[in-house]
């Protein structure tokens, strides 16, 4: 066993730095003590902030076995203990409606973590305790972390920590995770829990319900089912009519199921209510009574955030805010992106003095320089300058609570394409790069919604497409034409979304979204979020850029591209009215869209594209380039998230759309201009 | 639009019209609008309104307009519910064109019994909106807090089950600032469970903060948290107004 090294944010001057000192002192006597802690809680309570504070860079992000749910795991060295920390997905309940819920409850019940750190939002205590009670039903060894106590205090909420702890029978810790406060105490309590294993209180629901639960519990215990889950919890789940648990019990003992159905039916008849509503109501009643006796609420007037709230959801100003937010985000990206991109390309030109056109004499060198280096360079000049500023500002907008309001205002528009307000986030992300955008479709509840959102994203003008649009049309035809194409693109996203909504079977679910209050965004969280999103691009897109560019260079060198491109003659030249070499450009663009411009420059031997294209051809070329196929990186992401069949279908749909719209546009423009 | 023209305008039609013309639970409807919608002369509308007012179905003031009383709302919701359920049945089951279902439903709604109404609702799997104009079907008057209770317990017979005495209003039809008590959530198990998990258990006090324009979501305050609920779910969440 290696000597444990403390790793809680050493630069942090907040109480967490105590962890460092204390653990450094006694890291010799307790080596090798292993614990596993799980972080559990609702979405948006600051769980991942705590996870990051605890594990720093020692994180492994993967999937839960056989599931498409993200699994985040990290290591913490604390006072001589090796602690594995699992960040469970943010959920509101342990029903079996989402993969996230199943993964979480199976983990807590079956893997028996040494402690479960339940992070709750102190200002929405009642709703959060609903989940805490369910953790207690599973006999989870619990530490309750009341996070964002600063915000709660701001809202006039004062919580009696000790009283709450006594009522629940679990240790309670105050925390402000963004400042690192309370995290040391939370881990300390969790370690204490893991070593001493104190017994927690058994919280009881109303009498007649408890009677049914214990009746069923006795039955389960008598049958000795060995399910791995606590018997009282199984009893509650059977009463609730949980299909997963019922299936599991039925395999071992059908008679228990039969009797549980009977007990449930009798009880329902008696109460004139369904068991699952009774149980949900009881959990909330208990949670409410706990909150009432341990929380004091003073009315505090917040003139600024209340005004902001009123303004950003107003029937007129709300739309103005929404458009200003989205428009401002895009403008900022183009402005900062362009400046940075020029700056970086100039720097790189300095390093790379070899003329990219001198390729015939030294094929290998050309493949390396123009392909590999070119791909790397493209990544640097595209992703870093455009995508990072975009995601950074987006993270601020998200963290402040403003994006929730925009989603609120845009919900009815999103419904027109079978989605709801929450889908706005992945679609806006798509304006940066499709890869993290498609990845973020996970926030949608159903596969159908994820698919519809991802499909819309494949048409969204990502930064590479924007470069093609402005580099071809904006520069040589006129900026108003470029803007017009941008609008046309929006219309196409909308139309295709609508068609897809009709084509994909299933019903649209609706929006249920928490309207978290406005708060001052944190730079640290924004940076972390930006990095998470950019990371997926760097890991996936950079290699594809590099390999793809080298491959294309190889094909180009051995003159394999021209025959393929000639085969496209009827489409490119006759139907779309483009020059013959457009076929090559479209092949190049499948790897990365901005290669279309670079390729055209290389083939024409000049940066003036008007040498090889007419204005109409430039417009058509840009239009087709925007739509015709998701780039290879996007296809890879689609394949990973939805399977290869779906990825292929989406690509075919894109190609058809591009051909139809491009052809119609060519005929129309030819006719009028 | 002409409403149910080839038959005598009954009191129910007037109540139904006032109900559909009022934007929210306190909506005042003026006489001209009623006369236009029913295609009846203003004079006969005034006469009928006076009669309805005498019987306690509406509050009527000559130059101001009419509003439904609790008694009137109950009657109006009942007939509107029958009308819209019938439209759904005619369209979804009998495949009659959406342009014709309105007329047909107008004639059938007055003779449909309460028992047939509830059977229709179950047969159609508790529809929430009618097919021709997407308007919300009012909640039933049975004392259940969700449709699953209805499916299970209706077997006792309607007489045994009893009736709900308060009128329910969907949260999407409430004015900003209105308080209500969650009484009934319509629809499939999954949505119901999600709403329960978010704290919308039967009897919970909520407040409508804001309804977004263009059929956007409804923002409510529940258990000291704020939730945005999309129209298509909000139209299935019914409350008793408790202002």
Short mmCIF file of N, CA and C in Angstrom, two decimals, chain A residues 34 55 78 83 112 119 304-305 307 337 429 472 481 558 564 610 622:
data_model
loop_
_atom_site.label_atom_id
_atom_site.label_comp_id
_atom_site.label_asym_id
_atom_site.label_seq_id
_atom_site.Cartn_x
_atom_site.Cartn_y
_atom_site.Cartn_z
N UNK A 34 -9.75 1.16 4.12
CA UNK A 34 -10.49 1.47 2.91
C UNK A 34 -11.96 1.71 3.22
N UNK A 55 -12.38 14.95 -4.45
CA UNK A 55 -11.53 14.04 -5.22
C UNK A 55 -10.54 14.76 -6.13
N UNK A 78 -7.88 10.68 3.32
CA UNK A 78 -8.34 11.50 4.43
C UNK A 78 -7.89 10.89 5.75
N UNK A 83 -10.29 6.52 0.66
CA UNK A 83 -11.74 6.55 0.50
C UNK A 83 -12.09 6.64 -0.97
N UNK A 112 -23.69 -1.59 -0.47
CA UNK A 112 -23.44 -1.19 0.91
C UNK A 112 -22.25 -0.25 1.08
N UNK A 119 -26.44 15.08 0.10
CA UNK A 119 -26.32 16.53 -0.04
C UNK A 119 -27.71 17.10 -0.31
N UNK A 304 -33.75 43.12 -5.80
CA UNK A 304 -33.04 42.95 -7.05
C UNK A 304 -33.39 41.64 -7.75
N UNK A 305 -33.22 40.50 -7.04
CA UNK A 305 -33.49 39.22 -7.71
C UNK A 305 -34.97 39.06 -8.05
N UNK A 307 -36.99 41.49 -8.95
CA UNK A 307 -37.17 42.27 -10.17
C UNK A 307 -36.65 41.49 -11.37
N UNK A 337 -13.89 34.58 -30.45
CA UNK A 337 -13.38 33.45 -31.23
C UNK A 337 -12.52 33.90 -32.38
N UNK A 429 -25.94 24.42 -26.79
CA UNK A 429 -24.59 23.86 -26.80
C UNK A 429 -24.15 23.51 -28.22
N UNK A 472 -16.97 31.71 -46.63
CA UNK A 472 -17.35 31.57 -48.05
C UNK A 472 -18.32 32.65 -48.47
N UNK A 481 -26.05 37.96 -46.96
CA UNK A 481 -26.35 36.61 -47.46
C UNK A 481 -26.00 35.56 -46.42
N UNK A 558 -2.58 10.24 -53.60
CA UNK A 558 -2.64 9.15 -54.57
C UNK A 558 -3.79 9.33 -55.56
N UNK A 564 -13.63 9.56 -57.12
CA UNK A 564 -14.85 9.52 -56.27
C UNK A 564 -15.67 10.77 -56.53
N UNK A 610 -13.56 33.45 -55.31
CA UNK A 610 -14.33 33.86 -56.48
C UNK A 610 -13.67 33.42 -57.79
N UNK A 622 -22.09 26.69 -49.36
CA UNK A 622 -22.16 26.90 -47.92
C UNK A 622 -23.42 26.26 -47.34
#
